[in-house]
Structure formats: structure tokens, C-alpha cells
XYZ file of C-alpha atoms in Angstrom:
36
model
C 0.000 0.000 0.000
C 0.983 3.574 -1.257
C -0.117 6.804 0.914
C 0.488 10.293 -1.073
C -0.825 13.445 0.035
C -2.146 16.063 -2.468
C -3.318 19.738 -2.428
C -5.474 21.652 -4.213
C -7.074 24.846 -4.225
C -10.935 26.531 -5.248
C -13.053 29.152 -4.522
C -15.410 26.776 -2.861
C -15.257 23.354 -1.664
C -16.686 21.556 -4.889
C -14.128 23.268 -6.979
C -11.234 22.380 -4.576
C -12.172 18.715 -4.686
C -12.715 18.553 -8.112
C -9.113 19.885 -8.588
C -8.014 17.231 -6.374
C -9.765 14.149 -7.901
C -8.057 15.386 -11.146
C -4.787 14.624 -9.472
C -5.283 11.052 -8.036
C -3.595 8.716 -10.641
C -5.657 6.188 -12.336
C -6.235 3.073 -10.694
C -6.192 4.875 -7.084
C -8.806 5.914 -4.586
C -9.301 8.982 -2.765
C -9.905 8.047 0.786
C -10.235 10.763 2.636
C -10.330 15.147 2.331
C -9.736 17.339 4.853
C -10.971 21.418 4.239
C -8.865 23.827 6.208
């Protein structure tokens, strides 16, 4: 098992974690998002 940590940023919360599920690599799962 493989842990990486990625950022991204949006003026609201659905266009933050849109930009983030672009980044997750095929074949991976995002697990887990945390809003600061």
C-alpha cells in the first residue's frame, strides 16, 4: 500500500475537490479530504 498526500485549491469546496480528484492517478482511490 501507497499513501500520497495532495493539495489543491478553489473558490469553494466543490471546486477544490474537483481539482483534487483530477490529481489522483488512475487506478487509485481517494480516501479521505480534509478542508482547512
Amino acid at each position: 500500500m501507497e499513501i500520497r498526500e495532495l493539495e489543491a485549491e478553489g473558490e469553494d469546496f466543490a471546486s477544490a475537490k474537483a481539482a483534487l480528484e483530477s490529481q489522483v492517478p488512475e487506478g487509485w482511490r481517494l480516501i479521505q479530504v480534509l478542508s482547512v
